[in-house]
mmCIF file of N, CA and C in Angstrom:
data_model
loop_
_atom_site.group_PDB
_atom_site.id
_atom_site.type_symbol
_atom_site.label_atom_id
_atom_site.label_comp_id
_atom_site.label_asym_id
_atom_site.label_seq_id
_atom_site.Cartn_x
_atom_site.Cartn_y
_atom_site.Cartn_z
ATOM 1 N N LEU A 1 -6.625 -3.958 18.591
ATOM 2 C CA LEU A 1 -6.874 -3.147 17.487
ATOM 3 C C LEU A 1 -5.640 -3.141 16.389
ATOM 4 N N VAL A 2 -4.506 -3.521 16.587
ATOM 5 C CA VAL A 2 -3.357 -3.499 15.739
ATOM 6 C C VAL A 2 -3.641 -4.611 14.888
ATOM 7 N N LYS A 3 -4.142 -5.949 15.704
ATOM 8 C CA LYS A 3 -4.371 -7.145 14.731
ATOM 9 C C LYS A 3 -5.893 -6.966 14.107
ATOM 10 N N HIS A 4 -6.879 -6.183 14.340
ATOM 11 C CA HIS A 4 -7.797 -5.800 13.322
ATOM 12 C C HIS A 4 -7.288 -5.102 12.176
ATOM 13 N N ARG A 5 -6.529 -4.014 12.632
ATOM 14 C CA ARG A 5 -6.011 -3.069 11.315
ATOM 15 C C ARG A 5 -5.156 -4.002 10.397
ATOM 16 N N LYS A 6 -4.216 -5.025 10.886
ATOM 17 C CA LYS A 6 -3.482 -5.922 9.933
ATOM 18 C C LYS A 6 -4.443 -6.612 9.261
ATOM 19 N N GLN A 7 -5.346 -7.067 9.633
ATOM 20 C CA GLN A 7 -6.547 -7.769 8.822
ATOM 21 C C GLN A 7 -7.052 -7.219 7.835
ATOM 22 N N GLN A 8 -7.272 -5.783 8.184
ATOM 23 C CA GLN A 8 -8.068 -5.205 7.249
ATOM 24 C C GLN A 8 -7.209 -4.509 5.982
ATOM 25 N N SER A 9 -5.766 -4.511 6.234
ATOM 26 C CA SER A 9 -4.687 -4.119 5.421
ATOM 27 C C SER A 9 -3.957 -5.243 4.545
ATOM 28 N N THR A 10 -4.303 -6.406 4.930
ATOM 29 C CA THR A 10 -3.809 -7.555 4.141
ATOM 30 C C THR A 10 -4.576 -8.164 3.166
ATOM 31 N N ARG A 11 -3.994 -8.360 2.129
ATOM 32 C CA ARG A 11 -4.894 -8.807 0.931
ATOM 33 C C ARG A 11 -4.410 -10.041 0.346
ATOM 34 N N SER A 12 -4.904 -10.817 -0.153
ATOM 35 C CA SER A 12 -4.156 -12.234 -0.857
ATOM 36 C C SER A 12 -3.822 -11.794 -2.404
ATOM 37 N N LEU A 13 -3.280 -12.379 -2.993
ATOM 38 C CA LEU A 13 -2.744 -12.047 -4.245
ATOM 39 C C LEU A 13 -3.805 -12.233 -5.094
ATOM 40 N N ALA A 14 -4.879 -13.000 -4.869
ATOM 41 C CA ALA A 14 -6.045 -13.403 -5.847
ATOM 42 C C ALA A 14 -6.879 -12.026 -5.839
ATOM 43 N N TRP A 15 -6.805 -11.352 -4.284
ATOM 44 C CA TRP A 15 -7.675 -10.403 -4.046
ATOM 45 C C TRP A 15 -7.217 -9.066 -5.001
ATOM 46 N N LEU A 16 -5.722 -8.942 -4.771
ATOM 47 C CA LEU A 16 -5.193 -7.722 -5.371
ATOM 48 C C LEU A 16 -5.050 -8.155 -7.055
ATOM 49 N N GLN A 17 -5.032 -9.308 -7.482
ATOM 50 C CA GLN A 17 -5.008 -9.236 -9.091
ATOM 51 C C GLN A 17 -6.687 -9.151 -9.379
ATOM 52 N N GLU A 18 -7.558 -9.287 -8.771
ATOM 53 C CA GLU A 18 -9.019 -8.923 -9.243
ATOM 54 C C GLU A 18 -9.138 -7.471 -8.870
ATOM 55 N N ASN A 19 -8.797 -6.810 -7.840
ATOM 56 C CA ASN A 19 -8.979 -5.445 -7.460
ATOM 57 C C ASN A 19 -8.130 -4.492 -7.358
ATOM 58 N N GLY A 20 -6.840 -4.784 -7.595
ATOM 59 C CA GLY A 20 -5.531 -3.752 -7.241
ATOM 60 C C GLY A 20 -5.575 -2.968 -8.619
ATOM 61 N N VAL A 21 -5.005 -1.816 -8.473
ATOM 62 C CA VAL A 21 -4.684 -1.022 -9.521
ATOM 63 C C VAL A 21 -3.174 -0.519 -9.305
ATOM 64 N N CYS A 22 -2.461 -0.709 -10.463
ATOM 65 C CA CYS A 22 -1.178 -0.500 -10.433
ATOM 66 C C CYS A 22 -0.851 0.947 -10.582
ATOM 67 N N GLY A 23 -0.021 1.621 -9.616
ATOM 68 C CA GLY A 23 0.192 3.228 -9.643
ATOM 69 C C GLY A 23 1.537 3.467 -9.947
ATOM 70 N N ASP A 24 1.949 2.664 -11.318
ATOM 71 C CA ASP A 24 3.568 3.139 -11.644
ATOM 72 C C ASP A 24 3.313 4.312 -12.704
ATOM 73 N N ASN A 25 2.187 4.942 -12.542
ATOM 74 C CA ASN A 25 2.048 5.766 -13.876
ATOM 75 C C ASN A 25 2.302 7.425 -13.175
ATOM 76 N N ILE A 26 2.540 7.588 -11.916
ATOM 77 C CA ILE A 26 3.131 8.762 -11.280
ATOM 78 C C ILE A 26 4.054 8.691 -10.181
ATOM 79 N N ARG A 27 4.865 9.514 -10.086
ATOM 80 C CA ARG A 27 6.137 9.573 -9.274
ATOM 81 C C ARG A 27 5.949 10.854 -8.575
ATOM 82 N N GLU A 28 6.691 10.842 -7.401
ATOM 83 C CA GLU A 28 6.667 12.225 -6.549
ATOM 84 C C GLU A 28 7.797 13.010 -6.848
ATOM 85 N N GLY A 29 7.630 14.190 -6.569
ATOM 86 C CA GLY A 29 8.875 15.126 -6.952
ATOM 87 C C GLY A 29 8.786 16.516 -6.820
ATOM 88 N N VAL A 30 9.578 17.403 -7.181
ATOM 89 C CA VAL A 30 9.649 18.965 -6.908
ATOM 90 C C VAL A 30 9.092 19.332 -8.081
ATOM 91 N N SER A 31 8.473 20.364 -8.160
ATOM 92 C CA SER A 31 7.898 21.289 -9.563
ATOM 93 C C SER A 31 8.977 21.901 -9.694
ATOM 94 N N THR A 32 9.110 22.293 -11.445
ATOM 95 C CA THR A 32 10.185 22.883 -12.021
ATOM 96 C C THR A 32 9.630 24.787 -12.101
ATOM 97 N N ILE A 33 8.188 24.446 -11.531
ATOM 98 C CA ILE A 33 7.362 26.090 -11.748
ATOM 99 C C ILE A 33 7.968 26.529 -10.500
ATOM 100 N N PRO A 34 8.289 27.944 -10.452
ATOM 101 C CA PRO A 34 8.622 28.541 -9.286
ATOM 102 C C PRO A 34 7.507 28.691 -8.047
ATOM 103 N N GLN A 35 7.813 28.211 -6.985
ATOM 104 C CA GLN A 35 7.175 28.252 -5.598
ATOM 105 C C GLN A 35 5.795 27.200 -5.615
ATOM 106 N N ALA A 36 5.710 26.347 -6.903
ATOM 107 C CA ALA A 36 4.941 25.191 -6.728
ATOM 108 C C ALA A 36 4.850 24.143 -5.722
ATOM 109 N N GLY A 37 6.101 23.873 -5.264
ATOM 110 C CA GLY A 37 6.580 23.065 -4.451
ATOM 111 C C GLY A 37 6.569 21.647 -4.770
ATOM 112 N N ARG A 38 5.876 20.494 -3.981
ATOM 113 C CA ARG A 38 5.830 19.083 -4.403
ATOM 114 C C ARG A 38 4.654 18.531 -4.957
ATOM 115 N N GLY A 39 4.807 17.584 -5.592
ATOM 116 C CA GLY A 39 3.559 17.127 -6.274
ATOM 117 C C GLY A 39 3.644 15.661 -7.213
ATOM 118 N N ALA A 40 2.611 15.372 -7.538
ATOM 119 C CA ALA A 40 2.708 13.858 -8.362
ATOM 120 C C ALA A 40 2.811 14.503 -9.782
ATOM 121 N N PHE A 41 3.828 13.610 -10.448
ATOM 122 C CA PHE A 41 4.199 13.784 -11.893
ATOM 123 C C PHE A 41 4.007 12.492 -12.731
ATOM 124 N N ALA A 42 3.677 12.492 -13.734
ATOM 125 C CA ALA A 42 3.368 11.622 -14.834
ATOM 126 C C ALA A 42 4.596 10.766 -15.267
ATOM 127 N N THR A 43 4.945 9.588 -15.288
ATOM 128 C CA THR A 43 6.069 8.864 -15.487
ATOM 129 C C THR A 43 5.966 8.399 -17.131
ATOM 130 N N ARG A 44 4.869 8.610 -17.729
ATOM 131 C CA ARG A 44 4.655 8.157 -19.052
ATOM 132 C C ARG A 44 3.483 9.116 -19.635
ATOM 133 N N ALA A 45 3.228 9.128 -21.118
ATOM 134 C CA ALA A 45 1.841 9.863 -21.657
ATOM 135 C C ALA A 45 0.635 9.332 -21.080
ATOM 136 N N ILE A 46 -0.099 10.128 -20.698
ATOM 137 C CA ILE A 46 -1.494 9.791 -20.204
ATOM 138 C C ILE A 46 -2.614 10.453 -20.929
ATOM 139 N N ARG A 47 -3.290 9.642 -21.498
ATOM 140 C CA ARG A 47 -4.309 10.201 -22.401
ATOM 141 C C ARG A 47 -5.366 11.229 -21.892
ATOM 142 N N LYS A 48 -5.778 12.012 -22.743
ATOM 143 C CA LYS A 48 -6.781 13.296 -22.124
ATOM 144 C C LYS A 48 -7.872 12.463 -21.228
ATOM 145 N N GLU A 49 -8.345 12.901 -20.085
ATOM 146 C CA GLU A 49 -9.260 12.857 -19.535
ATOM 147 C C GLU A 49 -9.476 11.277 -19.033
ATOM 148 N N SER A 50 -8.076 10.820 -18.872
ATOM 149 C CA SER A 50 -8.249 9.243 -18.111
ATOM 150 C C SER A 50 -7.811 9.525 -16.751
ATOM 151 N N LEU A 51 -8.311 8.527 -16.126
ATOM 152 C CA LEU A 51 -7.979 8.525 -14.729
ATOM 153 C C LEU A 51 -6.290 8.192 -14.345
ATOM 154 N N MET A 52 -5.986 9.236 -13.606
ATOM 155 C CA MET A 52 -4.281 9.438 -13.027
ATOM 156 C C MET A 52 -4.038 8.754 -12.145
ATOM 157 N N ALA A 53 -4.926 8.651 -10.985
ATOM 158 C CA ALA A 53 -4.773 7.749 -9.694
ATOM 159 C C ALA A 53 -6.048 7.534 -9.025
ATOM 160 N N PRO A 54 -6.667 6.761 -8.848
ATOM 161 C CA PRO A 54 -7.840 6.189 -8.188
ATOM 162 C C PRO A 54 -7.739 6.416 -6.745
ATOM 163 N N LEU A 55 -7.409 7.348 -6.104
ATOM 164 C CA LEU A 55 -7.067 7.435 -4.614
ATOM 165 C C LEU A 55 -7.939 8.520 -4.007
ATOM 166 N N PRO A 56 -8.342 8.237 -2.649
ATOM 167 C CA PRO A 56 -9.270 9.101 -2.180
ATOM 168 C C PRO A 56 -8.623 10.565 -1.873
ATOM 169 N N LEU A 57 -9.237 11.414 -2.034
ATOM 170 C CA LEU A 57 -8.555 13.158 -1.814
ATOM 171 C C LEU A 57 -9.527 13.519 -0.484
ATOM 172 N N ILE A 58 -8.780 14.270 0.206
ATOM 173 C CA ILE A 58 -9.339 15.353 1.408
ATOM 174 C C ILE A 58 -9.561 16.737 0.544
ATOM 175 N N HIS A 59 -10.575 17.189 0.369
ATOM 176 C CA HIS A 59 -10.613 18.623 0.005
ATOM 177 C C HIS A 59 -10.685 19.720 1.137
ATOM 178 N N VAL A 60 -9.697 20.617 1.122
ATOM 179 C CA VAL A 60 -9.659 21.511 2.241
ATOM 180 C C VAL A 60 -9.706 23.059 1.481
ATOM 181 N N PRO A 61 -11.093 23.390 1.466
ATOM 182 C CA PRO A 61 -11.413 24.709 1.105
ATOM 183 C C PRO A 61 -11.118 25.826 1.757
ATOM 184 N N TRP A 62 -10.857 25.587 2.793
ATOM 185 C CA TRP A 62 -10.473 26.784 3.717
ATOM 186 C C TRP A 62 -9.384 26.448 4.509
ATOM 187 N N ARG A 63 -8.200 27.011 4.015
ATOM 188 C CA ARG A 63 -6.927 26.557 4.224
ATOM 189 C C ARG A 63 -6.451 26.951 6.109
ATOM 190 N N HIS A 64 -7.288 28.239 6.074
ATOM 191 C CA HIS A 64 -7.234 28.624 7.832
ATOM 192 C C HIS A 64 -7.645 27.833 8.730
ATOM 193 N N ARG A 65 -8.086 26.796 8.370
ATOM 194 C CA ARG A 65 -8.531 25.560 9.035
ATOM 195 C C ARG A 65 -7.360 24.892 9.818
ATOM 196 N N LEU A 66 -6.396 24.972 9.141
ATOM 197 C CA LEU A 66 -5.371 24.262 9.259
ATOM 198 C C LEU A 66 -4.221 24.796 10.324
ATOM 199 N N GLU A 67 -4.675 26.102 10.431
ATOM 200 C CA GLU A 67 -3.537 27.215 11.448
ATOM 201 C C GLU A 67 -3.591 26.328 12.683
ATOM 202 N N MET A 68 -2.440 26.655 13.421
ATOM 203 C CA MET A 68 -2.121 26.258 14.856
ATOM 204 C C MET A 68 -1.757 27.506 15.550
ATOM 205 N N TYR A 69 -2.366 27.363 17.065
ATOM 206 C CA TYR A 69 -1.925 28.578 17.848
ATOM 207 C C TYR A 69 -1.584 28.412 18.993
ATOM 208 N N GLU A 70 -0.794 29.072 19.828
ATOM 209 C CA GLU A 70 -0.105 28.844 21.138
ATOM 210 C C GLU A 70 -1.221 28.319 21.977
ATOM 211 N N ARG A 71 -1.019 27.485 22.869
ATOM 212 C CA ARG A 71 -2.094 26.880 23.960
ATOM 213 C C ARG A 71 -1.247 27.155 25.157
ATOM 214 N N ASP A 72 -2.237 27.456 26.086
ATOM 215 C CA ASP A 72 -1.862 27.266 27.863
ATOM 216 C C ASP A 72 -2.269 25.958 28.056
ATOM 217 N N ASN A 73 -1.307 25.119 28.222
ATOM 218 C CA ASN A 73 -1.639 23.334 28.492
ATOM 219 C C ASN A 73 -2.529 23.609 29.782
ATOM 220 N N GLY A 74 -2.088 24.317 30.902
ATOM 221 C CA GLY A 74 -2.657 24.251 32.116
ATOM 222 C C GLY A 74 -4.291 24.548 31.608
ATOM 223 N N ALA A 75 -4.409 25.581 31.269
ATOM 224 C CA ALA A 75 -6.090 25.679 30.885
ATOM 225 C C ALA A 75 -6.398 25.339 29.768
ATOM 226 N N ASN A 76 -5.691 24.640 29.086
ATOM 227 C CA ASN A 76 -6.254 23.910 27.736
ATOM 228 C C ASN A 76 -6.858 24.882 27.001
ATOM 229 N N LYS A 77 -6.339 25.884 26.347
ATOM 230 C CA LYS A 77 -7.210 26.790 25.417
ATOM 231 C C LYS A 77 -5.940 27.896 24.884
ATOM 232 N N VAL A 78 -6.711 28.352 23.879
ATOM 233 C CA VAL A 78 -5.806 29.057 22.766
ATOM 234 C C VAL A 78 -5.488 30.319 23.578
ATOM 235 N N THR A 79 -4.039 30.879 23.611
ATOM 236 C CA THR A 79 -3.876 32.037 24.533
ATOM 237 C C THR A 79 -3.640 33.166 23.658
ATOM 238 N N ASN A 80 -3.353 32.988 22.254
ATOM 239 C CA ASN A 80 -3.295 34.423 21.612
ATOM 240 C C ASN A 80 -3.806 34.045 19.930
ATOM 241 N N THR A 81 -3.817 35.014 19.468
ATOM 242 C CA THR A 81 -4.558 34.709 17.850
ATOM 243 C C THR A 81 -3.271 34.806 16.998
ATOM 244 N N ASN A 82 -2.044 34.706 17.203
ATOM 245 C CA ASN A 82 -0.736 34.329 16.413
ATOM 246 C C ASN A 82 -0.561 33.084 16.007
ATOM 247 N N VAL A 83 -0.505 33.055 14.841
ATOM 248 C CA VAL A 83 -0.483 31.453 14.182
ATOM 249 C C VAL A 83 0.897 31.131 14.470
ATOM 250 N N VAL A 84 1.150 30.075 15.067
ATOM 251 C CA VAL A 84 2.511 29.432 15.200
ATOM 252 C C VAL A 84 2.916 28.424 14.322
ATOM 253 N N GLY A 85 2.031 27.982 13.407
ATOM 254 C CA GLY A 85 2.266 26.969 12.505
ATOM 255 C C GLY A 85 0.980 26.448 11.955
ATOM 256 N N TYR A 86 1.225 25.193 11.005
ATOM 257 C CA TYR A 86 0.082 24.846 10.252
ATOM 258 C C TYR A 86 0.034 23.309 10.589
ATOM 259 N N GLN A 87 -0.946 22.582 10.577
ATOM 260 C CA GLN A 87 -1.384 21.131 10.714
ATOM 261 C C GLN A 87 -0.720 20.621 9.285
ATOM 262 N N LEU A 88 -0.243 19.611 9.160
ATOM 263 C CA LEU A 88 -0.047 19.047 8.046
ATOM 264 C C LEU A 88 -0.398 17.869 7.693
ATOM 265 N N ILE A 89 -1.029 17.940 6.363
ATOM 266 C CA ILE A 89 -1.920 16.737 5.880
ATOM 267 C C ILE A 89 -1.018 15.983 4.748
ATOM 268 N N LEU A 90 -0.808 14.510 5.202
ATOM 269 C CA LEU A 90 -0.111 13.611 4.273
ATOM 270 C C LEU A 90 -0.609 12.978 3.733
ATOM 271 N N ASN A 91 0.112 12.674 2.407
ATOM 272 C CA ASN A 91 -0.537 11.535 1.502
ATOM 273 C C ASN A 91 0.275 10.395 1.501
ATOM 274 N N TYR A 92 -0.251 9.209 2.457
ATOM 275 C CA TYR A 92 0.721 8.243 2.683
ATOM 276 C C TYR A 92 1.183 7.432 1.826
ATOM 277 N N CYS A 93 0.590 7.534 0.379
ATOM 278 C CA CYS A 93 1.155 7.069 -0.664
ATOM 279 C C CYS A 93 2.776 7.624 -1.154
ATOM 280 N N PHE A 94 3.043 8.645 -0.503
ATOM 281 C CA PHE A 94 4.050 9.557 -0.919
ATOM 282 C C PHE A 94 4.701 9.630 0.366
ATOM 283 N N GLY A 95 4.890 8.768 1.503
ATOM 284 C CA GLY A 95 5.462 8.886 2.700
ATOM 285 C C GLY A 95 6.929 8.761 2.787
ATOM 286 N N HIS A 96 7.435 9.002 3.541
ATOM 287 C CA HIS A 96 8.873 8.631 3.727
ATOM 288 C C HIS A 96 9.214 7.301 3.579
ATOM 289 N N ARG A 97 10.571 7.027 2.604
ATOM 290 C CA ARG A 97 10.934 5.815 2.281
ATOM 291 C C ARG A 97 11.135 4.581 3.385
ATOM 292 N N GLU A 98 11.258 5.072 4.699
ATOM 293 C CA GLU A 98 11.783 4.028 5.714
ATOM 294 C C GLU A 98 10.312 4.054 6.790
ATOM 295 N N SER A 99 9.168 4.519 6.267
ATOM 296 C CA SER A 99 7.770 4.309 6.859
ATOM 297 C C SER A 99 7.106 3.182 6.533
#
């Protein structure tokens, strides 16, 4: 499986020159808008209606789908309706520097 995934994720320089897209027009950071959190920010002027980043997105219209509940591991079932946390969806383009 690891060998197969490595083959899928490794591309030649020729393939990258033909199909690759440079992503240097955005950077990650913390918003100056109160309570907005983290996000992607332009590194230079970008024309109106131009493509910012050709990346796949996961639309999550119902945030409650990310709620996590306490479970009884022996019975493998939810034990109560109290939310104990939320699932985390990561954008791997903005992952940890050491990942």
